PDB file of C-alpha atoms in Angstrom:
ATOM      1  CA  MET A   1     114.990  28.990 -50.037  1.00 37.00           C
ATOM      2  CA  ALA A   2     116.531  29.060 -46.942  1.00 43.00           C
ATOM      3  CA  GLU A   3     119.472  30.710 -45.577  1.00 46.00           C
ATOM      4  CA  SER A   4     122.264  28.627 -45.283  1.00 49.00           C
ATOM      5  CA  LYS A   5     124.674  28.815 -42.126  1.00 55.00           C
ATOM      6  CA  ASP A   6     127.501  30.608 -43.961  1.00 61.00           C
ATOM      7  CA  ASP A   7     124.904  33.163 -44.539  1.00 68.00           C
ATOM      8  CA  GLN A   8     123.640  33.010 -41.267  1.00 83.00           C
ATOM      9  CA  ARG A   9     127.115  33.220 -39.612  1.00 90.00           C
ATOM     10  CA  VAL A  10     128.304  36.670 -38.124  1.00 96.00           C
ATOM     11  CA  VAL A  11     131.984  36.882 -37.528  1.00 98.00           C
ATOM     12  CA  VAL A  12     133.199  40.456 -36.345  1.00 98.00           C
ATOM     13  CA  MET A  13     136.989  41.145 -36.728  1.00 98.00           C
ATOM     14  CA  VAL A  14     138.647  43.658 -34.841  1.00 98.00           C
ATOM     15  CA  THR A  15     141.440  45.383 -36.038  1.00 98.00           C
ATOM     16  CA  GLY A  16     143.958  47.160 -33.354  1.00 96.00           C
ATOM     17  CA  ALA A  17     142.041  45.375 -30.534  1.00 96.00           C
ATOM     18  CA  SER A  18     144.597  45.966 -28.019  1.00 93.00           C
ATOM     19  CA  GLY A  19     144.035  49.884 -27.533  1.00 90.00           C
ATOM     20  CA  LEU A  20     141.483  51.691 -25.829  1.00 92.00           C
ATOM     21  CA  VAL A  21     138.945  51.379 -28.189  1.00 96.00           C
ATOM     22  CA  GLY A  22     139.501  47.959 -28.789  1.00 97.00           C
ATOM     23  CA  LYS A  23     139.322  47.025 -25.360  1.00 97.00           C
ATOM     24  CA  ALA A  24     136.349  49.049 -24.728  1.00 98.00           C
ATOM     25  CA  ILE A  25     134.696  47.235 -27.821  1.00 98.00           C
ATOM     26  CA  GLN A  26     135.665  43.890 -25.994  1.00 97.00           C
ATOM     27  CA  GLN A  27     134.068  45.010 -23.146  1.00 97.00           C
ATOM     28  CA  CYS A  28     130.748  45.955 -24.132  1.00 97.00           C
ATOM     29  CA  VAL A  29     130.640  42.527 -26.281  1.00 97.00           C
ATOM     30  CA  THR A  30     131.543  40.556 -23.090  1.00 96.00           C
ATOM     31  CA  GLU A  31     128.594  42.150 -21.030  1.00 96.00           C
ATOM     32  CA  GLU A  32     126.103  41.928 -23.786  1.00 94.00           C
ATOM     33  CA  GLN A  33     126.857  38.462 -24.647  1.00 89.00           C
ATOM     34  CA  ASN A  34     125.411  37.860 -28.183  1.00 89.00           C
ATOM     35  CA  SER A  35     125.622  33.983 -28.744  1.00 89.00           C
ATOM     36  CA  ALA A  36     124.851  34.944 -32.562  1.00 92.00           C
ATOM     37  CA  GLU A  37     127.674  36.729 -33.298  1.00 95.00           C
ATOM     38  CA  GLU A  38     131.305  35.564 -33.099  1.00 97.00           C
ATOM     39  CA  TRP A  39     133.768  38.353 -32.232  1.00 98.00           C
ATOM     40  CA  VAL A  40     137.466  38.374 -33.086  1.00 98.00           C
ATOM     41  CA  PHE A  41     139.926  40.613 -31.712  1.00 98.00           C
ATOM     42  CA  LEU A  42     143.393  41.389 -33.193  1.00 98.00           C
ATOM     43  CA  SER A  43     146.718  42.839 -32.258  1.00 95.00           C
ATOM     44  CA  SER A  44     149.733  43.739 -33.678  1.00 94.00           C
ATOM     45  CA  LYS A  45     151.121  40.415 -32.284  1.00 96.00           C
ATOM     46  CA  ASP A  46     148.496  38.358 -34.788  1.00 97.00           C
ATOM     47  CA  GLY A  47     150.006  40.092 -37.569  1.00 97.00           C
ATOM     48  CA  ASP A  48     151.647  43.243 -39.554  1.00 97.00           C
ATOM     49  CA  LEU A  49     148.764  45.120 -41.362  1.00 98.00           C
ATOM     50  CA  ARG A  50     151.232  46.643 -43.773  1.00 97.00           C
ATOM     51  CA  ASP A  51     152.267  43.620 -45.143  1.00 98.00           C
ATOM     52  CA  PHE A  52     149.360  42.588 -47.626  1.00 98.00           C
ATOM     53  CA  ASN A  53     150.187  38.807 -47.307  1.00 98.00           C
ATOM     54  CA  GLN A  54     150.188  38.593 -43.448  1.00 98.00           C
ATOM     55  CA  THR A  55     146.769  40.620 -43.695  1.00 98.00           C
ATOM     56  CA  ARG A  56     145.205  38.033 -46.000  1.00 98.00           C
ATOM     57  CA  ALA A  57     146.245  35.070 -43.983  1.00 98.00           C
ATOM     58  CA  LEU A  58     144.283  36.655 -41.015  1.00 98.00           C
ATOM     59  CA  PHE A  59     141.016  37.181 -43.354  1.00 98.00           C
ATOM     60  CA  GLU A  60     141.499  33.384 -44.614  1.00 98.00           C
ATOM     61  CA  LYS A  61     141.562  32.285 -40.865  1.00 98.00           C
ATOM     62  CA  TYR A  62     139.034  33.974 -39.421  1.00 98.00           C
ATOM     63  CA  ARG A  63     136.729  34.687 -42.241  1.00 98.00           C
ATOM     64  CA  PRO A  64     135.167  37.624 -41.237  1.00 98.00           C
ATOM     65  CA  THR A  65     131.769  38.766 -42.410  1.00 98.00           C
ATOM     66  CA  HIS A  66     132.181  42.213 -40.484  1.00 98.00           C
ATOM     67  CA  VAL A  67     135.119  44.273 -39.934  1.00 98.00           C
ATOM     68  CA  ILE A  68     136.004  47.058 -37.520  1.00 98.00           C
ATOM     69  CA  HIS A  69     138.973  48.581 -38.433  1.00 98.00           C
ATOM     70  CA  LEU A  70     141.053  50.337 -35.668  1.00 97.00           C
ATOM     71  CA  ALA A  71     144.498  49.645 -36.480  1.00 96.00           C
ATOM     72  CA  ALA A  72     146.475  52.404 -37.039  1.00 93.00           C
ATOM     73  CA  MET A  73     149.758  54.551 -36.611  1.00 87.00           C
ATOM     74  CA  VAL A  74     148.646  57.073 -34.067  1.00 80.00           C
ATOM     75  CA  GLY A  75     150.242  59.759 -31.850  1.00 73.00           C
ATOM     76  CA  GLY A  76     150.078  63.252 -30.231  1.00 71.00           C
ATOM     77  CA  LEU A  77     151.214  66.508 -31.495  1.00 71.00           C
ATOM     78  CA  PHE A  78     154.880  66.015 -31.292  1.00 75.00           C
ATOM     79  CA  LYS A  79     155.017  62.783 -32.664  1.00 80.00           C
ATOM     80  CA  ASN A  80     153.231  63.756 -35.901  1.00 77.00           C
ATOM     81  CA  MET A  81     155.653  66.355 -36.622  1.00 78.00           C
ATOM     82  CA  ARG A  82     158.725  64.042 -36.007  1.00 86.00           C
ATOM     83  CA  TYR A  83     157.477  61.197 -37.958  1.00 86.00           C
ATOM     84  CA  PRO A  84     155.392  62.289 -41.065  1.00 91.00           C
ATOM     85  CA  VAL A  85     156.446  59.915 -43.445  1.00 93.00           C
ATOM     86  CA  GLU A  86     155.847  57.041 -41.249  1.00 93.00           C
ATOM     87  CA  PHE A  87     152.225  58.352 -40.466  1.00 93.00           C
ATOM     88  CA  TRP A  88     151.383  58.586 -44.089  1.00 96.00           C
ATOM     89  CA  ASN A  89     152.660  54.879 -45.442  1.00 96.00           C
ATOM     90  CA  ASP A  90     152.005  52.889 -42.369  1.00 96.00           C
ATOM     91  CA  ASN A  91     148.364  54.269 -42.519  1.00 97.00           C
ATOM     92  CA  VAL A  92     147.987  54.114 -46.142  1.00 98.00           C
ATOM     93  CA  HIS A  93     149.274  50.868 -46.460  1.00 98.00           C
ATOM     94  CA  MET A  94     146.861  49.206 -43.712  1.00 98.00           C
ATOM     95  CA  ASN A  95     144.148  50.655 -45.030  1.00 98.00           C
ATOM     96  CA  ASN A  96     144.455  49.861 -48.442  1.00 98.00           C
ATOM     97  CA  ASN A  97     145.022  46.118 -47.345  1.00 98.00           C
ATOM     98  CA  ILE A  98     142.126  46.243 -45.245  1.00 98.00           C
ATOM     99  CA  MET A  99     139.724  47.601 -47.991  1.00 98.00           C
ATOM    100  CA  GLN A 100     140.975  45.277 -50.965  1.00 98.00           C
ATOM    101  CA  LEU A 101     140.231  42.118 -49.145  1.00 98.00           C
ATOM    102  CA  SER A 102     136.935  43.126 -47.320  1.00 98.00           C
ATOM    103  CA  ARG A 103     136.043  43.382 -50.760  1.00 98.00           C
ATOM    104  CA  GLU A 104     137.594  39.813 -52.100  1.00 98.00           C
ATOM    105  CA  PHE A 105     136.557  38.044 -48.829  1.00 98.00           C
ATOM    106  CA  LYS A 106     132.807  39.695 -49.522  1.00 98.00           C
ATOM    107  CA  VAL A 107     132.769  41.389 -46.226  1.00 98.00           C
ATOM    108  CA  LYS A 108     129.158  42.625 -45.125  1.00 98.00           C
ATOM    109  CA  LYS A 109     129.846  45.609 -43.355  1.00 98.00           C
ATOM    110  CA  LEU A 110     133.527  47.902 -43.319  1.00 98.00           C
ATOM    111  CA  VAL A 111     133.857  50.229 -40.430  1.00 98.00           C
ATOM    112  CA  SER A 112     136.911  52.106 -40.195  1.00 98.00           C
ATOM    113  CA  CYS A 113     137.881  54.803 -37.793  1.00 97.00           C
ATOM    114  CA  LEU A 114     138.860  58.239 -38.846  1.00 95.00           C
ATOM    115  CA  SER A 115     139.928  61.170 -36.978  1.00 89.00           C
ATOM    116  CA  THR A 116     139.002  65.232 -36.183  1.00 87.00           C
ATOM    117  CA  CYS A 117     142.130  65.762 -37.695  1.00 87.00           C
ATOM    118  CA  VAL A 118     141.089  65.363 -41.078  1.00 93.00           C
ATOM    119  CA  PHE A 119     139.008  68.570 -41.199  1.00 93.00           C
ATOM    120  CA  PRO A 120     140.610  71.543 -42.422  1.00 93.00           C
ATOM    121  CA  ASP A 121     142.580  73.980 -40.497  1.00 89.00           C
ATOM    122  CA  LYS A 122     141.141  77.032 -41.559  1.00 90.00           C
ATOM    123  CA  THR A 123     137.095  76.327 -41.348  1.00 91.00           C
ATOM    124  CA  THR A 124     133.999  77.371 -40.012  1.00 93.00           C
ATOM    125  CA  PHE A 125     132.172  75.712 -36.661  1.00 93.00           C
ATOM    126  CA  PRO A 126     131.095  73.449 -36.019  1.00 95.00           C
ATOM    127  CA  ILE A 127     132.643  71.539 -38.188  1.00 95.00           C
ATOM    128  CA  ASP A 128     130.180  68.410 -39.733  1.00 97.00           C
ATOM    129  CA  GLU A 129     130.608  65.358 -42.247  1.00 97.00           C
ATOM    130  CA  THR A 130     130.409  67.439 -45.359  1.00 97.00           C
ATOM    131  CA  MET A 131     133.568  69.256 -44.776  1.00 97.00           C
ATOM    132  CA  ILE A 132     136.446  67.207 -44.504  1.00 97.00           C
ATOM    133  CA  HIS A 133     137.946  67.896 -48.348  1.00 97.00           C
ATOM    134  CA  ASN A 134     137.002  71.747 -47.837  1.00 97.00           C
ATOM    135  CA  GLY A 135     140.812  72.724 -47.438  1.00 96.00           C
ATOM    136  CA  PRO A 136     144.033  71.334 -46.263  1.00 96.00           C
ATOM    137  CA  PRO A 137     144.460  70.187 -42.922  1.00 93.00           C
ATOM    138  CA  HIS A 138     146.312  71.632 -39.896  1.00 88.00           C
ATOM    139  CA  ALA A 139     150.065  71.819 -40.978  1.00 89.00           C
ATOM    140  CA  SER A 140     151.302  69.689 -37.651  1.00 86.00           C
ATOM    141  CA  ASN A 141     149.576  66.466 -38.787  1.00 88.00           C
ATOM    142  CA  GLU A 142     148.717  66.628 -42.273  1.00 93.00           C
ATOM    143  CA  ALA A 143     150.546  63.406 -43.435  1.00 94.00           C
ATOM    144  CA  TYR A 144     148.249  61.086 -41.151  1.00 94.00           C
ATOM    145  CA  ALA A 145     145.104  63.313 -41.776  1.00 94.00           C
ATOM    146  CA  TYR A 146     145.788  63.037 -45.423  1.00 97.00           C
ATOM    147  CA  ALA A 147     146.058  59.136 -44.652  1.00 97.00           C
ATOM    148  CA  LYS A 148     142.824  58.993 -42.926  1.00 97.00           C
ATOM    149  CA  ARG A 149     141.137  61.701 -45.449  1.00 97.00           C
ATOM    150  CA  MET A 150     141.494  58.696 -48.076  1.00 98.00           C
ATOM    151  CA  ILE A 151     139.340  56.212 -46.101  1.00 98.00           C
ATOM    152  CA  ASP A 152     136.405  58.492 -46.904  1.00 98.00           C
ATOM    153  CA  VAL A 153     137.305  58.594 -50.600  1.00 98.00           C
ATOM    154  CA  THR A 154     137.899  55.136 -50.969  1.00 98.00           C
ATOM    155  CA  ASN A 155     135.142  53.898 -49.371  1.00 98.00           C
ATOM    156  CA  ARG A 156     132.826  55.895 -51.641  1.00 98.00           C
ATOM    157  CA  ALA A 157     134.817  54.264 -54.506  1.00 98.00           C
ATOM    158  CA  TYR A 158     134.493  50.891 -53.460  1.00 98.00           C
ATOM    159  CA  ASN A 159     130.830  51.526 -52.727  1.00 98.00           C
ATOM    160  CA  LYS A 160     130.178  53.172 -56.356  1.00 98.00           C
ATOM    161  CA  GLU A 161     131.940  50.292 -58.116  1.00 98.00           C
ATOM    162  CA  TYR A 162     131.792  47.155 -56.275  1.00 98.00           C
ATOM    163  CA  GLY A 163     128.591  48.028 -54.290  1.00 98.00           C
ATOM    164  CA  CYS A 164     130.758  47.421 -50.881  1.00 98.00           C
ATOM    165  CA  ASN A 165     129.003  48.448 -47.403  1.00 98.00           C
ATOM    166  CA  PHE A 166     132.012  50.070 -46.353  1.00 98.00           C
ATOM    167  CA  THR A 167     131.653  53.539 -44.094  1.00 98.00           C
ATOM    168  CA  SER A 168     133.596  55.584 -41.845  1.00 98.00           C
ATOM    169  CA  VAL A 169     133.531  57.171 -38.038  1.00 98.00           C
ATOM    170  CA  ILE A 170     134.840  60.694 -36.449  1.00 97.00           C
ATOM    171  CA  PRO A 171     135.707  60.317 -33.244  1.00 96.00           C
ATOM    172  CA  THR A 172     136.287  63.438 -31.113  1.00 94.00           C
ATOM    173  CA  ASN A 173     139.310  63.193 -28.689  1.00 92.00           C
ATOM    174  CA  ILE A 174     139.066  59.309 -26.766  1.00 94.00           C
ATOM    175  CA  TYR A 175     140.203  58.645 -23.406  1.00 97.00           C
ATOM    176  CA  GLY A 176     139.567  55.686 -20.967  1.00 97.00           C
ATOM    177  CA  PRO A 177     141.216  52.690 -19.684  1.00 96.00           C
ATOM    178  CA  HIS A 178     143.963  50.626 -21.612  1.00 94.00           C
ATOM    179  CA  ASP A 179     145.479  53.903 -23.204  1.00 92.00           C
ATOM    180  CA  ASN A 180     148.635  54.713 -24.510  1.00 88.00           C
ATOM    181  CA  TRP A 181     150.048  56.810 -21.394  1.00 93.00           C
ATOM    182  CA  HIS A 182     153.411  57.303 -22.627  1.00 88.00           C
ATOM    183  CA  LEU A 183     154.931  60.892 -21.266  1.00 85.00           C
ATOM    184  CA  GLU A 184     156.032  62.334 -25.018  1.00 78.00           C
ATOM    185  CA  ASP A 185     153.906  59.848 -27.489  1.00 72.00           C
ATOM    186  CA  SER A 186     150.358  60.146 -25.874  1.00 78.00           C
ATOM    187  CA  HIS A 187     147.351  62.156 -26.710  1.00 83.00           C
ATOM    188  CA  VAL A 188     146.574  64.885 -24.082  1.00 91.00           C
ATOM    189  CA  ILE A 189     144.483  63.263 -21.376  1.00 96.00           C
ATOM    190  CA  PRO A 190     146.646  59.810 -20.767  1.00 95.00           C
ATOM    191  CA  GLY A 191     149.843  61.989 -21.010  1.00 93.00           C
ATOM    192  CA  LEU A 192     148.225  64.428 -18.493  1.00 96.00           C
ATOM    193  CA  ILE A 193     147.298  61.644 -15.961  1.00 97.00           C
ATOM    194  CA  HIS A 194     150.862  60.101 -15.952  1.00 97.00           C
ATOM    195  CA  LYS A 195     152.542  63.619 -15.441  1.00 96.00           C
ATOM    196  CA  PHE A 196     150.150  64.306 -12.702  1.00 97.00           C
ATOM    197  CA  TYR A 197     150.635  61.132 -11.200  1.00 97.00           C
ATOM    198  CA  LEU A 198     154.361  61.211 -11.541  1.00 96.00           C
ATOM    199  CA  ALA A 199     153.985  64.908  -9.948  1.00 96.00           C
ATOM    200  CA  LYS A 200     152.360  63.652  -6.956  1.00 96.00           C
ATOM    201  CA  GLN A 201     154.385  60.770  -6.172  1.00 94.00           C
ATOM    202  CA  ASN A 202     157.347  63.091  -6.131  1.00 95.00           C
ATOM    203  CA  GLY A 203     155.598  65.909  -4.382  1.00 95.00           C
ATOM    204  CA  SER A 204     156.784  68.637  -7.289  1.00 95.00           C
ATOM    205  CA  ASP A 205     154.841  71.004  -9.054  1.00 96.00           C
ATOM    206  CA  MET A 206     153.124  70.445 -12.665  1.00 96.00           C
ATOM    207  CA  THR A 207     153.689  72.373 -15.936  1.00 95.00           C
ATOM    208  CA  VAL A 208     151.493  71.830 -18.848  1.00 94.00           C
ATOM    209  CA  MET A 209     152.646  72.304 -22.309  1.00 90.00           C
ATOM    210  CA  GLY A 210     150.829  75.319 -24.239  1.00 93.00           C
ATOM    211  CA  SER A 211     148.781  77.984 -22.890  1.00 95.00           C
ATOM    212  CA  GLY A 212     145.540  75.585 -21.709  1.00 96.00           C
ATOM    213  CA  THR A 213     143.251  77.769 -23.945  1.00 96.00           C
ATOM    214  CA  PRO A 214     142.586  75.204 -26.614  1.00 94.00           C
ATOM    215  CA  LEU A 215     139.086  73.737 -26.534  1.00 94.00           C
ATOM    216  CA  ARG A 216     138.629  69.958 -27.339  1.00 94.00           C
ATOM    217  CA  GLN A 217     135.430  67.558 -27.014  1.00 96.00           C
ATOM    218  CA  PHE A 218     136.197  64.345 -25.344  1.00 97.00           C
ATOM    219  CA  ILE A 219     134.652  61.127 -25.269  1.00 97.00           C
ATOM    220  CA  TYR A 220     134.742  58.481 -23.154  1.00 98.00           C
ATOM    221  CA  SER A 221     135.866  55.315 -24.510  1.00 98.00           C
ATOM    222  CA  LYS A 222     133.175  52.586 -23.723  1.00 98.00           C
ATOM    223  CA  ASP A 223     130.766  55.371 -25.022  1.00 98.00           C
ATOM    224  CA  LEU A 224     132.569  55.293 -28.272  1.00 98.00           C
ATOM    225  CA  ALA A 225     132.594  51.327 -28.103  1.00 98.00           C
ATOM    226  CA  LEU A 226     128.931  51.320 -27.918  1.00 98.00           C
ATOM    227  CA  LEU A 227     128.555  53.411 -30.838  1.00 98.00           C
ATOM    228  CA  PHE A 228     130.995  51.727 -32.964  1.00 98.00           C
ATOM    229  CA  ILE A 229     128.829  48.531 -32.091  1.00 98.00           C
ATOM    230  CA  TRP A 230     125.770  50.548 -33.182  1.00 98.00           C
ATOM    231  CA  VAL A 231     127.270  51.899 -36.494  1.00 98.00           C
ATOM    232  CA  LEU A 232     128.064  48.335 -37.249  1.00 98.00           C
ATOM    233  CA  ARG A 233     124.410  47.226 -37.019  1.00 96.00           C
ATOM    234  CA  HIS A 234     122.394  50.025 -37.671  1.00 97.00           C
ATOM    235  CA  TYR A 235     124.063  52.747 -40.053  1.00 98.00           C
ATOM    236  CA  HIS A 236     124.478  51.896 -43.466  1.00 94.00           C
ATOM    237  CA  SER A 237     125.998  54.763 -45.739  1.00 97.00           C
ATOM    238  CA  PRO A 238     129.370  55.029 -47.117  1.00 97.00           C
ATOM    239  CA  GLU A 239     129.229  58.734 -45.577  1.00 98.00           C
ATOM    240  CA  PRO A 240     131.209  58.911 -42.693  1.00 98.00           C
ATOM    241  CA  ILE A 241     129.322  60.062 -38.923  1.00 98.00           C
ATOM    242  CA  ILE A 242     130.894  62.010 -36.134  1.00 98.00           C
ATOM    243  CA  LEU A 243     130.866  60.342 -32.977  1.00 98.00           C
ATOM    244  CA  SER A 244     131.204  62.731 -30.319  1.00 97.00           C
ATOM    245  CA  VAL A 245     129.403  64.301 -27.199  1.00 97.00           C
ATOM    246  CA  ASP A 246     127.482  67.859 -27.761  1.00 96.00           C
ATOM    247  CA  GLU A 247     128.858  71.011 -28.273  1.00 95.00           C
ATOM    248  CA  GLU A 248     127.984  72.391 -25.176  1.00 95.00           C
ATOM    249  CA  ASP A 249     130.466  69.411 -23.495  1.00 96.00           C
ATOM    250  CA  GLU A 250     133.667  71.113 -25.255  1.00 96.00           C
ATOM    251  CA  VAL A 251     136.106  71.879 -22.202  1.00 97.00           C
ATOM    252  CA  THR A 252     139.875  73.706 -22.011  1.00 97.00           C
ATOM    253  CA  ILE A 253     142.926  71.813 -21.885  1.00 96.00           C
ATOM    254  CA  ALA A 254     143.236  74.002 -18.401  1.00 97.00           C
ATOM    255  CA  GLU A 255     139.747  72.605 -17.807  1.00 98.00           C
ATOM    256  CA  VAL A 256     141.357  68.919 -18.600  1.00 98.00           C
ATOM    257  CA  ALA A 257     144.103  69.229 -16.307  1.00 97.00           C
ATOM    258  CA  ARG A 258     142.309  70.885 -13.509  1.00 97.00           C
ATOM    259  CA  THR A 259     139.762  68.171 -13.758  1.00 98.00           C
ATOM    260  CA  ILE A 260     142.703  65.346 -13.555  1.00 98.00           C
ATOM    261  CA  ALA A 261     144.235  67.091 -10.532  1.00 98.00           C
ATOM    262  CA  ASP A 262     140.885  66.688  -8.894  1.00 97.00           C
ATOM    263  CA  ALA A 263     140.701  63.372  -9.637  1.00 98.00           C
ATOM    264  CA  ILE A 264     143.939  62.148  -8.866  1.00 97.00           C
ATOM    265  CA  GLY A 265     144.189  64.052  -5.459  1.00 97.00           C
ATOM    266  CA  PHE A 266     147.509  66.523  -6.631  1.00 97.00           C
ATOM    267  CA  SER A 267     147.916  69.689  -4.716  1.00 93.00           C
ATOM    268  CA  GLY A 268     150.806  70.686  -6.010  1.00 94.00           C
ATOM    269  CA  GLU A 269     151.037  74.539  -8.278  1.00 96.00           C
ATOM    270  CA  LEU A 270     149.686  74.020 -11.670  1.00 96.00           C
ATOM    271  CA  ARG A 271     151.488  76.047 -14.402  1.00 96.00           C
ATOM    272  CA  PHE A 272     151.329  76.479 -18.390  1.00 96.00           C
ATOM    273  CA  ASP A 273     154.538  76.837 -20.299  1.00 95.00           C
ATOM    274  CA  THR A 274     153.000  79.265 -23.163  1.00 94.00           C
ATOM    275  CA  SER A 275     156.330  78.824 -25.110  1.00 94.00           C
ATOM    276  CA  LYS A 276     155.415  75.307 -26.561  1.00 90.00           C
ATOM    277  CA  ALA A 277     153.143  74.738 -29.377  1.00 83.00           C
ATOM    278  CA  ASP A 278     149.346  74.688 -28.898  1.00 85.00           C
ATOM    279  CA  GLY A 279     147.958  73.076 -32.397  1.00 76.00           C
ATOM    280  CA  GLN A 280     144.695  74.043 -33.546  1.00 75.00           C
ATOM    281  CA  HIS A 281     142.722  76.363 -31.407  1.00 85.00           C
ATOM    282  CA  LYS A 282     139.369  74.436 -31.399  1.00 84.00           C
ATOM    283  CA  LYS A 283     137.722  71.577 -33.686  1.00 83.00           C
ATOM    284  CA  THR A 284     134.334  71.864 -32.189  1.00 92.00           C
ATOM    285  CA  ALA A 285     132.541  69.186 -33.966  1.00 95.00           C
ATOM    286  CA  SER A 286     128.333  68.549 -34.397  1.00 97.00           C
ATOM    287  CA  ASN A 287     126.838  65.909 -33.740  1.00 98.00           C
ATOM    288  CA  ARG A 288     123.516  66.612 -35.391  1.00 98.00           C
ATOM    289  CA  LYS A 289     124.169  63.642 -37.594  1.00 98.00           C
ATOM    290  CA  LEU A 290     124.204  61.333 -34.736  1.00 98.00           C
ATOM    291  CA  ARG A 291     121.548  63.171 -32.523  1.00 98.00           C
ATOM    292  CA  SER A 292     119.051  62.656 -35.744  1.00 98.00           C
ATOM    293  CA  LEU A 293     119.589  58.693 -35.893  1.00 98.00           C
ATOM    294  CA  TYR A 294     120.493  58.109 -32.497  1.00 98.00           C
ATOM    295  CA  PRO A 295     118.912  61.014 -30.026  1.00 97.00           C
ATOM    296  CA  ASP A 296     118.818  58.814 -26.721  1.00 96.00           C
ATOM    297  CA  PHE A 297     122.389  57.937 -26.463  1.00 97.00           C
ATOM    298  CA  GLN A 298     123.759  58.873 -23.316  1.00 97.00           C
ATOM    299  CA  PHE A 299     127.323  59.731 -22.898  1.00 98.00           C
ATOM    300  CA  THR A 300     129.289  59.624 -19.833  1.00 98.00           C
ATOM    301  CA  PRO A 301     129.931  62.575 -17.932  1.00 97.00           C
ATOM    302  CA  PHE A 302     133.497  64.185 -18.451  1.00 98.00           C
ATOM    303  CA  GLN A 303     133.996  63.939 -14.568  1.00 97.00           C
ATOM    304  CA  GLN A 304     133.280  60.363 -13.934  1.00 98.00           C
ATOM    305  CA  GLY A 305     135.117  59.512 -17.328  1.00 98.00           C
ATOM    306  CA  VAL A 306     138.483  60.986 -16.182  1.00 98.00           C
ATOM    307  CA  LYS A 307     137.973  59.785 -12.983  1.00 98.00           C
ATOM    308  CA  ALA A 308     137.549  56.457 -14.085  1.00 98.00           C
ATOM    309  CA  ALA A 309     140.239  56.871 -16.426  1.00 98.00           C
ATOM    310  CA  VAL A 310     142.655  57.858 -13.416  1.00 98.00           C
ATOM    311  CA  ASP A 311     141.730  54.965 -11.214  1.00 98.00           C
ATOM    312  CA  TRP A 312     142.471  52.497 -13.992  1.00 97.00           C
ATOM    313  CA  PHE A 313     146.011  54.170 -14.447  1.00 97.00           C
ATOM    314  CA  VAL A 314     146.997  54.115 -10.996  1.00 97.00           C
ATOM    315  CA  ALA A 315     145.294  50.477 -10.775  1.00 97.00           C
ATOM    316  CA  ASN A 316     147.318  48.973 -13.773  1.00 97.00           C
ATOM    317  CA  TYR A 317     150.454  51.575 -13.443  1.00 95.00           C
ATOM    318  CA  GLU A 318     153.165  48.684 -13.336  1.00 94.00           C
ATOM    319  CA  THR A 319     151.632  46.697 -16.529  1.00 93.00           C
ATOM    320  CA  CYS A 320     149.894  49.401 -18.610  1.00 91.00           C
ATOM    321  CA  ARG A 321     151.581  50.526 -21.701  1.00 87.00           C
ATOM    322  CA  LYS A 322     154.012  53.943 -21.057  1.00 85.00           C
TER     323      LYS A 322
END
């Protein structure tokens, strides 16, 4: 029996698409020009995903066959410490609504986004996909981490009970154009880029919060976008997959700061305020699973990615999220 047009149609609905990952996916899709797929990019302006009825209205309007769920309440270390209730409630409501409606509307594939903060605080390194539930996460962002862990639990539950093709990815620290550049409530790279920009403009020295010794793996947003699209099309397991650069590409926060200083042309003095919290010292993640399935993927070198992010921020300073 021939497939109907409804069986053949592919409509990919991306939530949280106004952020750096959503914008990067949009760029990749535009460059690819795949006429067999229709992509719908949603932001909070299209509907409040914490509200079940508003979320249902979006599913009814677009009838997606595939969903990439990026929408989340996110923020850096200090925002996580200030608003734990909102981090739990907002994320759990969004995730539950997306999953329930994806099942109801017979979505063929749902890809949700976790974070390396889901891993236990006390663990061995490198961390891998089997270790998510081996102990409590770091106390500084436990509400957000547990909300994200529950995506993994519910993905497997929906697969077991209903046969749903729901999965999740675990990116390491993401950076790139279209980030949130807020001086207080941003992640480390965009926050530092903004501060270095202002220090250069003002001719002042630069102080980085913390010791500069923590280690992190950073993935450029366009690299992550390409891997999201690959997962959507080719990775079919409810078990999560880490999307990360290799272990040897891990850098210290001090190296991050110096790379940004070079990229932006900052020539003042750089200091580290060791009285401020560092968060976890390291979160080294293994990408062995990704490399076994997609061995040829080429990551953007860190210095090149930082330069691209800096150049975008400077060019879009007046209008970017800050």
